[in-house]
Amino acid sequence: ALSYESKKPEKIRFSFVREYGIMKKTQRWLHMKRLSIGILAHVDAGKTTLSEGMLYLSGALKKLGRVDHGSAFLDNFALERERGITIFSKQAVLPLEGAELMLLDTPGHVDFSSEMERTLQVLDYAILVVSGCDGVQGHTETLWRLLAQYQIPTLLFVNKMDLSPRSREDLLTELQTRLGEGFVDFGGDPEALYEEAATASEEALTEYLETGALSDAALSALIGQRVVFPCWFGSALKLTGVDEFLAGLARYAPRRDYPPQFGAKVYKISRDPQGARLTWMKITGGSLRIKTLLSGADRRGEPWEEKAEQLRVYSGARFRPLEEAEAGTVCAVTGLTRTYPGQGLGSEAASAPPELEAALNYQLLLPEGTDPHTALDKLRLLEEEDPMLHILWNERLQQIHVRLMGQVQLEILRRLIARRFAMEADFGPGGILYKETIAAPAVGIGHYEPLRHYAEVHLLLEPLPRGSGLRFASACSEDELDGHWQRLILTHLAEKAHLGVLTGSPITDMRLTLTAGRAHIKHTEGGDFRQATYRAVRQGLMGARSVLLEPWYDFRLELPGENLGRAMTDIQQMGGRFEPPESLGDTALLTGRAPVSGLGEYWRTLAAYTRGRGRLSCTMGGCEE
């Protein structure tokens, strides 16, 4: 069976391997490279359809499913099949000749961008799907910026070419204009491919001038350095060009080298149908065996030590158990109760806070007679799975508030609460999620001294550039305050959302530095520093000049030329700004920035005065005063 000659020998080989359960031995025989590859796209670009085609042609699926028929292999959640969109990231094993790829399908809708961004933390490579009909969209630019930020080598598949009125050359030109240099057509003439890729580095140019071609190793190196971005063109629905894309993936994706010491990055928390908590992680060094004792610290900085009970490698809704997960494996681990997305285990460091944030705040309306504290405990499970929700309890108003990206996420969350907890919740009117910062440095002192308790904390509060978030540091000598007390104070600074004094909105874009502190040798306990730290932050904010910030969108607006004047007037009235408009034949293009408060529901107005011919795409653009 292994030597059988046919048009798809790799399909027969891997079917045989799976059937007889000798994958591990065969992996050694083939010297397999194990890579995690994420697939990303703007909504409706055909991302899940491409995943389906890749799995089918590689032999991982016996039957080809379709998103519009509700039969897609990776969209196995009921709400995903109903809506025809990906809501949660999924994993599937993609067997190729000489490689085992972990394919991670991510949501394409902007409302579920946080789920997509968490997946970026564990990717070796990314596949960016672009619709040949729509070209580069606003969310595509956001994805490209994130891929550059995380330094992930990227391959592109331009989909729906059977429906596109535009040529490969036009689409390549748009990619280079909107996203930058380095896009090369890998599905066309090899001579043109070598000539274009050779300009990316001196070494490649030298090899090309000497040999008239470039080796696979040279092209792989250029892709890994993010100076060349290979492009293939086709139709995922009709499987046109998908086999060439798979061949290119196996040929040009280079092997990763991992350190010998154990490390792992947690990127997702979920629960299986039986309610078992799953910690999804990528092994980034060494290996992990079942029953291994893992240790770390939770979000509050408190240490834990728990056993990895099971290791599971999922493909869609099914999984196979592992005795040992080697470096490069993406798996789900049971038995861990205090992990969180972005956490590093072993030698792996924790991830930076996510780039994308929610801009809207909604009050959760509970059914009559429901105890809010009981509901809050249930909702904490959803927050654990998606930290961007930020389930907040307002003690003064006795209300639960949730932060969301948009209306689609709101509807999905309503359905999810009903399905998971049998609770018909609703949402009040959405509000803009404002933030606060300070205009100049300020000092805050917190003192806590009831009977038999004592703690004192001195903080320096300094403003940072927009988009910096909160940063914490210590400039206090250990001669003045022991190191373990200082670490505890920094933990208390990071463990909660501190509220400003203007509107009670969360603070951001500040550095909080511990400058001094005092403890009593007998009467100080850990909780004393929590109170003193909170008071120091509050006192510093009260003495500072506070600034109110609001979220802004970066927008891209395409509409008929005769409606351009109306759109420019509307953007100016809502306080936004825009670049000089561009003409695209009968259509005008307007790009710029505007407050979420004005642009959030503008799509309804746009649809009315353009009779449905206008298209608005928005991406989060940070905050401004």
Coordinates of C-alpha atoms in Angstrom, one line a residue:
A1 CA 0.0 0.0 0.0
L2 CA 2.9 2.4 0.8
S3 CA 4.4 1.9 -2.7
Y4 CA 1.2 1.9 -4.6
E5 CA 1.3 4.2 -7.7
S6 CA -1.6 6.5 -8.3
K7 CA -2.4 10.1 -8.8
K8 CA -2.6 10.6 -5.1
P9 CA -0.1 8.3 -3.4
E10 CA 0.0 10.5 -0.3
K11 CA -3.8 10.0 0.2
I12 CA -3.4 6.2 0.1
R13 CA -0.3 6.3 2.4
F14 CA -2.0 8.4 5.1
S15 CA -5.3 6.5 4.9
F16 CA -3.3 3.3 5.5
V17 CA -1.4 4.9 8.4
R18 CA -4.6 6.0 10.1
E19 CA -6.4 2.7 9.4
Y20 CA -3.7 0.6 11.1
G21 CA -2.7 3.1 13.8
I22 CA 1.0 3.3 13.0
M23 CA 1.1 7.1 12.7
K24 CA 4.0 7.5 15.2
K25 CA 6.3 5.0 13.5
T26 CA 5.5 6.4 10.0
Q27 CA 6.1 9.9 11.2
R28 CA 9.7 8.9 12.1
W29 CA 10.0 7.1 8.8
L30 CA 9.0 10.2 6.9
H31 CA 10.9 12.6 9.2
M32 CA 7.8 14.6 9.5
K33 CA 7.7 18.3 10.2
R34 CA 4.9 19.4 12.5
L35 CA 3.5 22.9 12.0
S36 CA 0.5 24.9 13.2
I37 CA -1.1 26.9 10.4
G38 CA -4.0 29.3 10.9
I39 CA -6.4 30.3 8.2
L40 CA -7.7 33.8 8.4
A41 CA -10.0 36.0 6.2
H42 CA -12.6 38.7 6.0
V43 CA -16.1 37.3 6.5
D44 CA -17.5 35.5 3.4
A45 CA -14.1 35.2 1.6
G46 CA -14.5 31.4 1.6
K47 CA -12.1 30.6 4.5
T48 CA -14.0 27.6 5.8
T49 CA -14.7 26.3 2.3
L50 CA -11.0 26.4 1.6
S51 CA -10.3 24.5 4.9
E52 CA -12.9 21.9 3.8
G53 CA -11.3 21.5 0.4
M54 CA -7.8 21.1 1.8
L55 CA -8.9 18.4 4.3
Y56 CA -10.8 16.6 1.6
L57 CA -8.0 16.5 -0.9
S58 CA -5.4 15.5 1.7
G59 CA -7.5 12.5 2.6
A60 CA -8.6 13.7 6.1
L61 CA -12.2 13.9 5.0
K62 CA -14.1 11.3 3.0
K63 CA -17.0 13.7 2.1
L64 CA -16.8 17.3 1.1
G65 CA -19.1 19.5 3.2
R66 CA -20.5 23.0 2.5
V67 CA -21.0 26.0 4.7
D68 CA -24.3 27.0 2.9
H69 CA -25.6 23.5 3.4
G70 CA -24.7 23.5 7.1
S71 CA -22.5 20.4 6.6
A72 CA -19.0 21.9 7.0
F73 CA -16.7 19.6 9.0
L74 CA -15.2 22.4 11.1
D75 CA -18.3 24.5 11.7
N76 CA -19.7 21.8 14.1
F77 CA -21.4 24.2 16.6
A78 CA -25.1 24.4 16.1
L79 CA -25.2 28.3 15.9
E80 CA -22.4 28.2 13.4
R81 CA -24.3 26.0 11.1
E82 CA -27.4 28.1 11.5
R83 CA -25.7 31.4 10.8
G84 CA -23.1 30.1 8.2
I85 CA -20.2 31.8 10.0
T86 CA -17.3 30.6 12.1
I87 CA -17.7 31.7 15.8
F88 CA -15.1 29.6 17.6
S89 CA -11.6 28.6 16.4
K90 CA -11.3 24.9 15.4
Q91 CA -8.5 22.5 14.9
A92 CA -8.0 19.7 12.3
V93 CA -5.1 17.5 11.5
L94 CA -4.1 18.1 7.8
P95 CA -1.8 15.2 6.7
L96 CA 0.5 16.1 3.8
E97 CA 3.5 14.3 2.4
G98 CA 6.4 14.7 4.8
A99 CA 4.4 16.9 7.2
E100 CA 1.6 16.9 9.7
L101 CA -0.1 20.3 9.9
M102 CA -2.4 21.4 12.6
L103 CA -4.9 23.6 10.7
L104 CA -6.6 26.2 12.9
D105 CA -9.7 27.7 11.4
T106 CA -10.5 31.1 12.9
P107 CA -13.6 33.4 12.8
G108 CA -13.8 35.8 9.9
H109 CA -16.5 38.1 11.3
V110 CA -15.0 41.3 12.9
D111 CA -17.2 40.7 16.0
F112 CA -15.2 37.6 16.9
S113 CA -11.8 39.1 16.2
S114 CA -10.7 38.4 19.8
E115 CA -11.0 34.7 19.2
M116 CA -9.0 35.0 16.0
E117 CA -6.3 37.1 17.7
R118 CA -5.8 34.6 20.5
T119 CA -5.1 31.9 17.9
L120 CA -2.3 34.0 16.4
Q121 CA -0.2 33.3 19.5
V122 CA 0.5 29.7 18.5
L123 CA 0.9 29.9 14.7
D124 CA 4.0 28.9 12.8
Y125 CA 2.4 30.1 9.5
A126 CA -0.8 31.8 8.4
I127 CA -3.0 31.4 5.3
L128 CA -4.8 34.6 4.4
V129 CA -7.8 34.1 2.2
V130 CA -8.8 37.1 0.0
S131 CA -12.0 37.1 -2.1
G132 CA -11.3 37.7 -5.7
C133 CA -14.6 39.4 -6.0
D134 CA -14.2 41.9 -3.1
G135 CA -10.4 42.3 -3.0
V136 CA -8.8 43.7 0.1
Q137 CA -11.4 44.7 2.7
G138 CA -11.0 46.8 5.9
H139 CA -10.8 43.7 8.1
T140 CA -8.2 42.2 5.7
E141 CA -6.0 45.2 6.5
T142 CA -6.5 44.6 10.3
L143 CA -5.6 41.0 9.9
W144 CA -2.5 41.9 7.9
R145 CA -1.4 44.4 10.6
L146 CA -1.8 41.7 13.3
L147 CA 0.2 39.2 11.3
A148 CA 3.0 41.7 10.9
Q149 CA 2.8 42.5 14.7
Y150 CA 3.1 38.8 15.6
Q151 CA 5.7 38.3 12.8
I152 CA 3.9 35.3 11.3
P153 CA 5.0 34.1 7.8
T154 CA 2.0 34.2 5.5
L155 CA 0.7 32.5 2.4
L156 CA -2.2 33.8 0.4
F157 CA -5.1 32.1 -1.4
V158 CA -7.1 34.4 -3.6
N159 CA -10.5 32.7 -3.7
K160 CA -13.6 32.9 -5.9
M161 CA -11.7 33.6 -9.1
D162 CA -14.4 31.8 -11.0
L163 CA -16.8 34.7 -10.1
S164 CA -14.3 37.5 -10.1
P165 CA -14.3 40.1 -13.0
R166 CA -10.7 41.0 -12.1
S167 CA -7.5 39.4 -13.4
R168 CA -4.7 37.9 -11.3
E169 CA -2.5 40.9 -12.2
D170 CA -5.1 43.4 -11.0
L171 CA -5.5 41.6 -7.7
L172 CA -1.8 41.3 -7.1
T173 CA -1.5 45.1 -7.8
E174 CA -4.2 45.8 -5.2
L175 CA -2.4 43.5 -2.6
Q176 CA 0.8 45.4 -3.1
T177 CA -0.9 48.8 -3.0
R178 CA -3.0 48.2 0.1
L179 CA -0.8 45.8 2.1
G180 CA 2.8 46.4 0.9
E181 CA 5.5 44.7 -1.1
G182 CA 6.5 41.1 -1.4
F183 CA 3.4 39.4 -3.0
V184 CA 4.5 36.9 -5.6
D185 CA 2.3 34.7 -7.9
F186 CA 3.5 31.1 -7.1
G187 CA 0.9 29.5 -9.4
G188 CA 2.1 31.1 -12.7
D189 CA 5.3 31.1 -14.7
P190 CA 8.3 29.7 -12.6
E191 CA 10.7 32.1 -14.4
A192 CA 8.7 35.1 -13.4
L193 CA 8.4 33.7 -9.9
Y194 CA 12.2 33.3 -9.5
E195 CA 12.9 36.7 -11.0
E196 CA 10.4 38.5 -8.7
A197 CA 11.4 36.6 -5.5
A198 CA 15.1 37.1 -6.1
T199 CA 14.8 40.9 -5.5
A200 CA 13.8 40.3 -1.9
S201 CA 17.4 39.6 -0.6
E202 CA 21.0 39.8 -1.7
E203 CA 21.6 36.1 -1.1
A204 CA 18.5 35.2 -3.3
L205 CA 19.6 37.6 -6.0
T206 CA 23.1 36.0 -6.1
E207 CA 21.7 32.5 -6.3
Y208 CA 19.4 33.6 -9.1
L209 CA 22.1 35.3 -11.1
E210 CA 24.4 32.2 -10.8
T211 CA 21.8 29.4 -11.5
G212 CA 18.9 31.1 -13.2
A213 CA 16.5 29.7 -10.5
L214 CA 15.9 29.6 -6.7
S215 CA 16.0 26.5 -4.6
D216 CA 13.1 25.5 -2.5
A217 CA 15.2 26.1 0.6
A218 CA 15.9 29.7 -0.6
L219 CA 12.2 30.4 -1.2
S220 CA 11.3 28.8 2.2
A221 CA 13.8 31.1 3.9
L222 CA 12.3 34.2 2.2
I223 CA 8.8 33.2 3.2
G224 CA 10.0 32.5 6.8
Q225 CA 11.6 36.0 6.9
R226 CA 8.3 37.6 5.8
V227 CA 9.9 39.3 2.8
V228 CA 8.1 37.1 0.2
F229 CA 4.3 36.3 0.5
P230 CA 3.4 33.5 -2.0
C231 CA 0.0 33.8 -3.7
W232 CA -2.2 31.2 -5.3
F233 CA -5.4 31.8 -7.2
G234 CA -8.5 29.5 -7.5
S235 CA -11.9 28.6 -6.4
A236 CA -12.2 26.7 -3.1
L237 CA -15.8 25.7 -3.8
K238 CA -14.9 24.0 -7.1
L239 CA -11.5 22.8 -5.7
T240 CA -9.8 24.7 -8.5
G241 CA -6.2 25.5 -7.5
V242 CA -6.5 23.9 -4.0
D243 CA -4.3 20.9 -4.9
E244 CA -1.6 23.3 -6.2
F245 CA -1.9 25.3 -3.0
L246 CA -1.5 22.2 -0.8
A247 CA 1.5 21.1 -2.8
G248 CA 3.1 24.5 -2.3
L249 CA 2.3 24.4 1.4
A250 CA 4.1 21.1 1.8
R251 CA 7.0 22.2 -0.4
Y252 CA 7.8 25.7 1.0
A253 CA 6.8 25.6 4.7
P254 CA 10.1 25.0 6.4
R255 CA 10.6 22.8 9.5
R256 CA 10.6 24.6 12.9
D257 CA 13.3 23.9 15.5
Y258 CA 12.2 23.7 19.1
P259 CA 14.2 23.9 22.3
P260 CA 14.6 20.7 24.5
Q261 CA 13.2 22.2 27.7
F262 CA 9.4 22.0 28.1
G263 CA 7.3 25.1 27.2
A264 CA 3.7 25.6 26.2
K265 CA 1.5 28.6 25.3
V266 CA -2.2 28.5 26.3
Y267 CA -4.4 30.2 23.7
K268 CA -7.9 29.1 24.4
I269 CA -10.2 27.7 27.1
S270 CA -13.4 25.7 26.2
R271 CA -15.6 22.9 27.5
D272 CA -16.4 19.6 25.8
P273 CA -20.0 18.3 25.5
Q274 CA -19.7 16.6 28.9
G275 CA -18.6 19.8 30.6
A276 CA -14.9 19.0 31.0
R277 CA -12.7 22.0 31.0
L278 CA -10.2 22.0 28.0
T279 CA -7.0 24.0 28.1
W280 CA -5.9 24.4 24.4
M281 CA -2.1 24.9 24.1
K282 CA 0.8 24.5 21.7
I283 CA 3.9 22.7 23.0
T284 CA 6.7 25.1 22.2
G285 CA 9.6 23.0 23.6
G286 CA 10.4 19.5 24.9
S287 CA 7.3 17.4 25.3
L288 CA 4.3 16.8 27.6
R289 CA 3.2 13.4 28.9
I290 CA -0.1 12.6 30.5
K291 CA -0.2 12.8 34.3
T292 CA 2.6 15.4 34.3
L293 CA 2.4 17.9 37.1
L294 CA 2.2 21.4 35.7
S295 CA 2.6 24.6 37.6
G296 CA 2.0 28.3 37.0
A297 CA 0.2 31.3 38.4
D298 CA -3.4 32.4 37.8
R299 CA -4.6 35.9 36.7
R300 CA -4.3 37.1 40.3
G301 CA -0.8 35.9 40.5
E302 CA -1.5 33.1 42.9
P303 CA 0.5 29.9 42.2
W304 CA -1.1 26.6 41.3
E305 CA 0.0 23.0 40.6
E306 CA -2.2 20.6 38.7
K307 CA -1.9 17.4 36.7
A308 CA -2.5 17.1 33.0
E309 CA -5.0 14.3 33.0
Q310 CA -5.6 13.8 29.3
L311 CA -4.0 15.1 26.1
R312 CA -6.3 15.3 23.1
V313 CA -5.6 16.1 19.4
Y314 CA -8.9 17.3 17.9
S315 CA -10.0 17.1 14.3
G316 CA -13.4 18.9 14.2
A317 CA -15.6 17.5 17.0
R318 CA -13.5 14.2 17.2
F319 CA -10.3 13.7 19.0
R320 CA -7.6 11.1 19.5
P321 CA -5.8 10.7 22.9
L322 CA -2.1 11.1 23.2
E323 CA 0.3 9.5 25.6
E324 CA 2.9 12.3 24.9
A325 CA 2.6 15.5 22.9
E326 CA 5.9 16.5 21.3
A327 CA 7.0 20.1 20.5
G328 CA 4.9 21.6 17.7
T329 CA 1.8 19.8 18.7
V330 CA -1.4 21.8 19.3
C331 CA -3.6 19.9 21.8
A332 CA -6.3 20.2 24.4
V333 CA -5.5 19.2 28.0
T334 CA -8.0 18.2 30.7
G335 CA -7.4 18.5 34.5
L336 CA -6.2 22.2 34.5
T337 CA -8.7 24.6 36.2
R338 CA -6.7 27.8 36.6
T339 CA -5.1 28.4 33.2
Y340 CA -6.1 31.3 31.0
P341 CA -5.6 32.4 27.3
G342 CA -2.1 33.9 26.8
Q343 CA -0.5 32.1 29.7
G344 CA 3.0 30.7 29.3
L345 CA 3.9 27.4 31.0
G346 CA 7.4 26.0 31.6
S347 CA 10.0 28.1 29.7
E348 CA 7.3 29.9 27.7
A349 CA 6.6 33.6 28.6
A350 CA 3.1 35.0 28.8
S351 CA 1.7 36.9 25.9
A352 CA 1.1 40.7 25.7
P353 CA -2.5 41.9 26.0
P354 CA -4.6 41.6 22.8
E355 CA -4.5 44.4 20.3
L356 CA -8.2 44.4 19.5
E357 CA -10.7 45.5 22.2
A358 CA -14.4 45.8 22.5
A359 CA -15.9 49.2 22.0
L360 CA -19.5 48.7 23.3
N361 CA -20.9 48.1 26.8
Y362 CA -24.3 46.5 27.4
Q363 CA -26.4 45.8 30.5
L364 CA -27.5 42.2 30.8
L365 CA -31.2 41.9 31.6
L366 CA -32.0 38.8 33.5
P367 CA -35.3 37.0 33.6
E368 CA -37.6 38.0 36.4
G369 CA -36.8 36.1 39.6
T370 CA -33.2 35.2 38.6
D371 CA -30.6 35.7 41.3
P372 CA -28.0 38.0 39.7
H373 CA -25.1 36.4 41.8
T374 CA -26.0 32.9 40.6
A375 CA -26.2 34.2 37.0
L376 CA -22.8 36.0 37.5
D377 CA -21.1 32.8 38.5
K378 CA -22.4 31.1 35.3
L379 CA -21.4 34.0 33.1
R380 CA -17.9 33.8 34.5
L381 CA -17.5 30.5 32.7
L382 CA -18.1 32.3 29.4
E383 CA -15.7 35.1 30.4
E384 CA -13.1 32.4 31.1
E385 CA -13.5 31.2 27.5
D386 CA -13.6 34.7 26.0
P387 CA -11.8 37.2 28.3
M388 CA -12.8 40.0 26.0
L389 CA -16.3 39.8 27.3
H390 CA -15.3 41.5 30.6
I391 CA -18.3 40.5 32.7
L392 CA -18.6 43.3 35.2
W393 CA -20.8 43.5 38.3
N394 CA -21.9 47.0 39.3
E395 CA -22.4 46.8 43.0
R396 CA -24.0 50.2 43.3
L397 CA -26.6 49.6 40.6
Q398 CA -26.8 45.8 41.2
Q399 CA -26.4 45.2 37.4
I400 CA -24.3 42.9 35.2
H401 CA -22.5 44.6 32.3
V402 CA -20.8 42.9 29.3
R403 CA -18.4 44.3 26.7
L404 CA -19.0 43.3 23.1
M405 CA -17.6 44.0 19.6
G406 CA -21.0 44.4 17.9
Q407 CA -24.5 43.3 17.2
V408 CA -23.7 39.9 15.8
Q409 CA -21.7 38.9 18.9
L410 CA -24.6 40.2 21.0
E411 CA -27.1 37.9 19.3
I412 CA -24.7 34.9 19.5
L413 CA -24.1 35.5 23.2
R414 CA -27.9 35.7 23.8
R415 CA -28.3 32.3 22.1
L416 CA -25.3 30.8 23.9
I417 CA -26.6 31.8 27.3
A418 CA -30.0 30.2 26.5
R419 CA -28.3 27.0 25.3
R420 CA -25.7 26.6 28.0
F421 CA -27.6 27.8 31.0
A422 CA -31.3 27.6 30.1
M423 CA -31.6 31.3 30.8
E424 CA -33.5 33.7 28.5
A425 CA -31.4 36.8 29.0
D426 CA -31.7 40.0 27.1
F427 CA -29.6 43.2 26.7
G428 CA -30.3 46.8 27.4
P429 CA -29.4 49.6 25.0
G430 CA -25.7 49.5 24.1
G431 CA -23.4 52.3 25.3
I432 CA -20.0 53.4 24.1
L433 CA -17.1 52.1 26.2
Y434 CA -15.2 55.2 27.2
K435 CA -11.8 55.2 28.9
E436 CA -9.9 57.7 31.0
T437 CA -6.2 58.7 31.3
I438 CA -4.2 61.5 32.7
A439 CA -2.6 64.5 31.1
A440 CA 0.5 64.8 33.4
P441 CA 2.3 62.8 36.1
A442 CA 0.8 62.5 39.5
V443 CA 1.6 60.8 42.9
G444 CA -0.8 58.7 44.8
I445 CA -0.4 57.5 48.4
G446 CA -2.6 54.7 49.9
H447 CA -2.7 54.1 53.6
Y448 CA -4.5 51.2 55.3
E449 CA -4.4 51.0 59.1
P450 CA -7.4 49.5 61.0
L451 CA -6.7 47.7 64.3
R452 CA -3.9 45.2 63.9
H453 CA -3.4 45.9 60.2
Y454 CA -0.9 48.1 58.4
A455 CA 0.2 48.8 54.8
E456 CA 1.3 51.9 52.9
V457 CA 1.9 52.3 49.1
H458 CA 3.3 55.2 47.1
L459 CA 2.7 55.2 43.3
L460 CA 3.8 57.5 40.5
L461 CA 1.2 57.7 37.7
E462 CA 2.5 58.8 34.3
P463 CA 0.7 59.2 31.0
L464 CA 1.7 57.1 28.0
P465 CA 1.1 57.4 24.2
R466 CA -2.4 56.4 22.9
G467 CA -2.8 52.6 22.6
S468 CA -0.1 51.8 25.2
G469 CA -2.6 50.3 27.8
L470 CA -1.5 50.0 31.4
R471 CA 2.0 49.2 32.4
F472 CA 3.4 48.5 35.9
A473 CA 6.9 48.8 37.3
S474 CA 8.7 49.1 40.6
A475 CA 11.4 51.6 41.5
C476 CA 11.4 50.8 45.2
S477 CA 14.5 49.5 47.0
E478 CA 14.2 46.1 48.7
D479 CA 15.9 47.7 51.7
E480 CA 12.8 49.8 52.1
L481 CA 10.2 47.1 51.2
D482 CA 10.7 43.3 50.8
G483 CA 10.6 42.0 47.3
H484 CA 7.6 39.7 48.0
W485 CA 5.5 42.6 49.1
Q486 CA 6.5 44.6 46.0
R487 CA 5.5 41.7 43.7
L488 CA 2.2 41.5 45.6
I489 CA 1.5 45.2 45.0
L490 CA 2.2 44.8 41.3
T491 CA -0.2 41.8 41.2
H492 CA -2.9 43.9 42.9
L493 CA -2.3 46.7 40.3
A494 CA -2.9 44.2 37.5
E495 CA -5.7 42.1 38.9
K496 CA -8.6 44.5 38.4
A497 CA -9.9 47.2 36.1
H498 CA -9.2 50.5 37.9
L499 CA -11.9 53.1 37.3
G500 CA -11.2 56.8 36.6
V501 CA -12.7 59.7 38.6
L502 CA -14.4 61.6 35.7
T503 CA -17.0 59.1 34.5
G504 CA -16.0 55.9 36.3
S505 CA -14.6 54.5 33.0
P506 CA -11.6 52.2 33.0
I507 CA -8.2 53.9 33.0
T508 CA -5.7 53.3 30.2
D509 CA -2.4 54.6 28.6
M510 CA -0.6 55.0 31.9
R511 CA 2.5 53.7 33.7
L512 CA 2.0 53.0 37.4
T513 CA 5.3 52.8 39.2
L514 CA 5.8 51.7 42.8
T515 CA 8.1 54.2 44.4
A516 CA 7.9 53.4 48.1
G517 CA 6.0 51.2 50.5
R518 CA 5.9 50.2 54.2
A519 CA 4.9 47.1 56.0
H520 CA 4.7 46.2 59.8
I521 CA 6.8 43.2 60.9
K522 CA 3.8 41.8 62.9
H523 CA 0.6 43.3 61.7
T524 CA 0.8 43.4 57.9
E525 CA -1.1 40.8 55.8
G526 CA -1.4 40.3 52.1
G527 CA -4.9 41.8 52.0
D528 CA -3.7 45.0 53.6
F529 CA -1.6 45.8 50.6
R530 CA -4.6 45.2 48.3
Q531 CA -6.5 47.9 50.1
A532 CA -3.5 50.3 50.2
T533 CA -2.8 49.8 46.5
Y534 CA -6.4 50.5 45.4
R535 CA -6.4 53.6 47.6
A536 CA -3.1 54.8 46.2
V537 CA -4.4 54.5 42.6
R538 CA -7.6 56.4 43.5
Q539 CA -5.8 59.1 45.4
G540 CA -3.4 59.6 42.5
L541 CA -6.3 59.9 40.0
M542 CA -8.1 62.4 42.3
G543 CA -5.0 64.7 42.2
A544 CA -4.3 64.4 38.5
R545 CA -5.8 66.1 35.5
S546 CA -8.0 63.4 34.0
V547 CA -8.8 63.1 30.2
L548 CA -11.8 61.3 28.8
L549 CA -11.2 59.0 25.8
E550 CA -13.6 57.6 23.3
P551 CA -13.1 54.7 20.8
W552 CA -12.7 55.5 17.1
Y553 CA -13.1 53.4 14.0
D554 CA -10.9 53.4 10.9
F555 CA -13.4 53.2 8.1
R556 CA -13.5 52.4 4.4
L557 CA -16.6 53.6 2.6
E558 CA -17.5 52.6 -1.0
L559 CA -20.6 54.3 -2.5
P560 CA -22.0 55.7 -5.7
G561 CA -20.3 58.9 -6.9
E562 CA -23.5 60.9 -6.6
N563 CA -23.8 60.1 -2.9
L564 CA -20.2 61.2 -2.0
G565 CA -21.1 64.7 -0.9
R566 CA -23.7 63.4 1.5
A567 CA -21.2 60.9 3.0
M568 CA -18.5 63.6 3.5
T569 CA -21.0 65.9 5.2
D570 CA -22.1 63.1 7.6
I571 CA -18.5 62.2 8.5
Q572 CA -17.7 65.8 9.3
Q573 CA -20.9 66.2 11.4
M574 CA -20.0 63.2 13.6
G575 CA -16.5 64.7 14.2
G576 CA -14.6 62.4 11.9
R577 CA -12.0 63.1 9.3
F578 CA -11.1 61.5 5.9
E579 CA -8.5 61.4 3.2
P580 CA -9.2 63.0 -0.2
P581 CA -11.8 60.7 -2.0
E582 CA -10.7 58.3 -4.8
S583 CA -12.7 57.6 -7.9
L584 CA -13.3 54.0 -8.9
G585 CA -15.3 54.5 -12.1
D586 CA -18.9 55.1 -11.1
T587 CA -18.0 54.4 -7.4
A588 CA -16.2 56.7 -4.9
L589 CA -13.9 55.5 -2.1
L590 CA -13.7 57.4 1.2
T591 CA -11.3 56.3 3.9
G592 CA -10.7 57.9 7.3
R593 CA -11.4 57.9 11.0
A594 CA -14.6 58.7 13.0
P595 CA -15.9 58.1 16.6
V596 CA -17.7 54.9 17.3
S597 CA -20.6 56.9 18.7
G598 CA -21.3 58.4 15.3
L599 CA -20.3 55.6 13.0
G600 CA -21.6 52.6 14.9
E601 CA -25.1 52.5 13.4
Y602 CA -24.2 54.5 10.2
W603 CA -24.6 51.5 8.0
R604 CA -28.4 51.7 8.3
T605 CA -28.3 55.4 7.1
L606 CA -25.9 54.5 4.3
A607 CA -28.1 51.6 3.1
A608 CA -31.1 54.0 3.0
Y609 CA -29.6 56.9 1.0
T610 CA -27.6 54.6 -1.4
R611 CA -30.4 52.2 -1.9
G612 CA -28.2 49.4 -0.7
R613 CA -25.3 50.1 -3.0
G614 CA -23.0 51.6 -0.3
R615 CA -20.5 49.4 1.6
L616 CA -19.0 50.4 4.9
S617 CA -16.2 48.4 6.7
C618 CA -14.9 49.5 10.0
T619 CA -12.0 48.3 12.2
M620 CA -11.0 49.5 15.7
G621 CA -8.7 52.4 15.5
G622 CA -7.9 53.0 19.2
C623 CA -9.0 55.9 21.3
E624 CA -8.9 59.7 21.1
E625 CA -9.9 62.5 23.4

